[in-house]
Coordinates of C-alpha atoms and ligand atoms in Angstrom, one line a residue:
M25 CA 12.2 14.6 -9.9
I26 CA 9.0 14.7 -7.7
L27 CA 6.1 13.7 -9.8
P28 CA 2.4 14.7 -9.3
I29 CA 0.3 11.9 -7.7
V30 CA -2.9 11.3 -9.6
Q31 CA -6.1 11.1 -7.6
A32 CA -9.1 8.7 -7.6
G33 CA -11.3 9.5 -10.6
D34 CA -8.4 9.4 -13.0
P35 CA -8.9 6.4 -15.3
V36 CA -5.2 5.4 -15.2
L37 CA -5.8 4.2 -11.6
R38 CA -8.5 1.8 -12.9
R39 CA -6.6 0.3 -15.8
K40 CA -4.7 -3.0 -15.6
A41 CA -1.1 -1.9 -15.8
R42 CA 1.0 -3.6 -18.5
L43 CA 4.0 -5.8 -17.9
L44 CA 7.5 -4.5 -18.4
S45 CA 10.1 -6.3 -20.5
R46 CA 13.5 -6.8 -18.9
E47 CA 15.0 -4.7 -21.7
E48 CA 12.6 -1.9 -21.1
L49 CA 13.2 -2.1 -17.4
L50 CA 16.9 -1.7 -17.8
G51 CA 16.6 1.3 -20.1
T52 CA 17.1 4.9 -19.0
A53 CA 13.4 5.9 -19.1
I54 CA 12.3 3.3 -16.6
Q55 CA 15.4 3.6 -14.4
D56 CA 14.7 7.3 -14.2
L57 CA 11.1 6.7 -13.4
I58 CA 12.1 4.4 -10.5
L59 CA 14.3 7.2 -9.1
S60 CA 11.5 9.7 -9.5
M61 CA 9.0 7.4 -7.9
R62 CA 11.3 6.9 -4.9
E63 CA 11.7 10.6 -4.5
T64 CA 8.0 11.1 -4.9
M65 CA 7.2 8.5 -2.2
Y66 CA 9.6 10.1 0.3
A67 CA 8.2 13.6 -0.4
A68 CA 4.6 12.5 -0.1
P69 CA 5.4 10.9 2.4
G70 CA 4.2 7.3 1.9
V71 CA 5.4 3.7 2.4
G72 CA 4.7 2.6 -1.2
L73 CA 3.9 4.0 -4.6
A74 CA 2.7 2.2 -7.8
A75 CA 3.4 3.5 -11.3
P76 CA -0.3 4.2 -12.1
Q77 CA -0.3 6.7 -9.2
V78 CA 2.1 8.8 -11.2
G79 CA 0.2 8.3 -14.4
E80 CA 2.2 5.4 -15.8
S81 CA 0.2 2.2 -16.5
L82 CA 3.1 -0.1 -15.8
Q83 CA 3.7 -3.1 -13.5
L84 CA 6.1 -1.2 -11.2
V85 CA 6.0 -0.5 -7.5
V86 CA 8.5 1.1 -5.0
L87 CA 8.1 0.7 -1.3
E88 CA 9.9 1.3 1.9
D89 CA 8.8 1.6 5.5
R90 CA 11.4 3.5 7.5
A91 CA 12.0 3.3 11.2
E92 CA 11.7 7.2 11.3
S93 CA 8.1 7.0 10.1
M94 CA 7.2 4.9 13.2
V95 CA 8.4 7.3 15.9
D96 CA 4.8 8.5 16.6
V97 CA 3.4 5.0 16.7
S98 CA 3.4 3.2 20.1
S99 CA 5.3 0.0 20.5
Q100 CA 2.0 -1.7 21.3
A101 CA 0.4 -0.5 18.1
L102 CA 3.5 -1.5 16.1
E103 CA 3.2 -5.0 17.6
E104 CA -0.6 -5.2 16.8
L105 CA 0.0 -4.1 13.2
G106 CA 3.0 -6.4 12.8
R107 CA 4.9 -3.3 11.6
R108 CA 8.6 -3.4 11.3
P109 CA 11.0 -1.4 9.1
V110 CA 11.2 -2.6 5.5
P111 CA 14.1 -1.5 3.3
F112 CA 13.6 0.2 0.0
Q113 CA 12.7 -2.1 -2.8
V114 CA 11.4 -2.2 -6.3
L115 CA 8.9 -4.7 -7.6
V116 CA 8.4 -5.3 -11.3
N117 CA 5.7 -7.5 -12.7
P118 CA 4.8 -8.8 -9.2
I119 CA 2.6 -11.7 -8.5
V120 CA 1.1 -12.0 -5.1
T121 CA -0.3 -15.1 -3.4
S122 CA -1.9 -15.3 0.0
C123 CA -0.5 -18.0 2.2
D124 CA -2.7 -17.6 5.3
P125 CA -6.5 -17.7 5.2
H126 CA -6.6 -15.3 8.2
M127 CA -7.3 -11.7 7.5
A128 CA -6.4 -8.6 9.5
A129 CA -8.5 -5.4 9.4
F130 CA -6.8 -2.0 10.0
F131 CA -7.1 1.6 8.8
E132 CA -5.1 2.4 5.7
G133 CA -4.7 5.4 3.5
C134 CA -3.7 5.9 -0.1
L135 CA -1.9 8.8 -1.7
S136 CA -4.4 8.6 -4.5
V137 CA -7.4 8.9 -2.2
S138 CA -6.1 11.9 -0.5
G139 CA -7.8 13.1 2.7
Y140 CA -9.4 9.8 3.7
R141 CA -8.7 6.7 5.7
C142 CA -10.6 3.4 5.7
V143 CA -10.5 0.0 7.4
V144 CA -9.5 -2.7 4.9
P145 CA -9.3 -6.4 5.6
R146 CA -6.1 -7.9 4.1
H147 CA -4.4 -11.3 4.2
L148 CA -2.1 -11.6 7.1
E149 CA 0.6 -13.3 5.1
V150 CA 1.5 -13.3 1.5
S151 CA 4.2 -14.4 -0.9
V152 CA 5.3 -12.2 -3.8
T153 CA 7.5 -13.0 -6.8
A154 CA 8.8 -10.2 -9.0
W155 CA 11.9 -8.7 -10.5
N156 CA 13.9 -6.1 -8.8
E157 CA 15.2 -2.9 -10.5
A158 CA 18.0 -4.9 -12.1
G159 CA 15.6 -7.5 -13.6
D160 CA 16.7 -10.2 -11.2
P161 CA 14.0 -12.5 -9.8
V162 CA 13.1 -11.9 -6.1
A163 CA 10.8 -13.8 -3.8
I164 CA 9.3 -12.2 -0.7
H165 CA 7.5 -13.7 2.2
A166 CA 5.7 -11.1 4.3
R167 CA 3.5 -11.0 7.3
G168 CA 1.7 -8.1 9.0
W169 CA 2.0 -4.6 7.8
F170 CA 4.5 -5.5 5.1
A171 CA 2.0 -8.0 3.7
R172 CA -0.6 -5.2 3.8
I173 CA 1.7 -2.7 1.9
L174 CA 2.4 -5.4 -0.7
Q175 CA -1.3 -6.2 -1.2
H176 CA -2.2 -2.5 -1.4
E177 CA 0.5 -1.6 -3.9
I178 CA 0.0 -4.7 -6.1
D179 CA -3.8 -4.0 -6.2
H180 CA -3.0 -0.7 -7.9
L181 CA -1.5 -2.6 -10.8
A182 CA -4.8 -4.3 -11.3
G183 CA -6.7 -1.1 -11.1
T184 CA -8.0 -1.8 -7.6
L185 CA -8.1 0.9 -4.9
C186 CA -8.3 0.4 -1.1
V187 CA -11.8 1.8 -1.2
D188 CA -12.9 -1.2 -3.3
R189 CA -12.0 -3.5 -0.5
M190 CA -12.8 -1.3 2.5
Y191 CA -15.7 -1.7 4.9
P192 CA -17.8 1.1 3.5
R193 CA -18.9 2.3 6.9
S194 CA -15.3 2.8 8.1
L195 CA -14.6 5.6 5.6
C196 CA -13.2 8.6 7.6
T197 CA -11.7 11.9 6.7
T198 CA -8.0 12.0 7.7
D199 CA -8.9 14.8 10.2
N200 CA -11.5 12.6 11.9
Y201 CA -9.1 9.7 11.8
M202 CA -6.4 11.7 13.5
Q203 CA -8.7 13.2 16.0
R204 CA -10.8 10.2 16.9
W205 CA -9.5 6.9 15.7
K206 CA -5.7 6.9 15.5
G207 CA -4.4 4.3 17.9
V208 CA -7.9 3.1 18.8
P209 CA -8.4 -0.7 18.5
V210 CA -10.4 -1.4 15.3
P211 CA -13.2 -3.3 17.3
E212 CA -13.9 0.0 19.1
V213 CA -14.1 1.8 15.8
Q214 CA -16.4 -0.9 14.5
A215 CA -18.7 -0.5 17.6
A216 CA -18.9 3.2 16.9
L217 CA -19.2 3.3 13.1
G218 CA -20.6 0.0 12.2
A219 CA -24.3 -1.0 11.9
D220 CA -25.3 -2.5 15.2
G221 CA -21.6 -2.9 15.9
R222 CA -20.9 -4.7 12.6
W223 CA -19.1 -3.5 9.5
D224 CA -21.5 -5.3 7.2
Ligands
ZN13 ZN1 -2.5 3.5 -2.8

């Protein structure tokens, strides 16, 4: 079932989501929710969806970055973003740790901040421990775009949105992003939108 995606301003997006027990995770209600979140993510379309985005304050994330969604991105841009296909996965009660002090700043969007894009600095490399949909422990080591998706989605579980971490002057409507900044190196965007060429 495709679920409505809640938008910024709904308090559920600002709550700290609660942990799921293994028993609850394996029950029908949460297994059905996982299927619906997957369907909702594909329909949106998006590369990740956290339970608070469908109004459920639970520590649950689905994500997938399909090769098909990269067809209109140049190979040079994919290389810069460190973006490669990521298979579908479910993360329950995830804990993220950064393992590289270096940050990367790129435009991102959020299905719950519809109509806007913003440049967000994120850790280049992270580790995540979580359970999968079967309640088995998983450990993920990710770099580049996958690391960004993980940080963005896990932020949702703490009530944090990308706009909390963005460079405020980078905020663009999606129309302006598509017309002016898609594929443009971020330093050029910074030179045009920053204050004296700086974001802060
Ligand atoms: Zn989001």
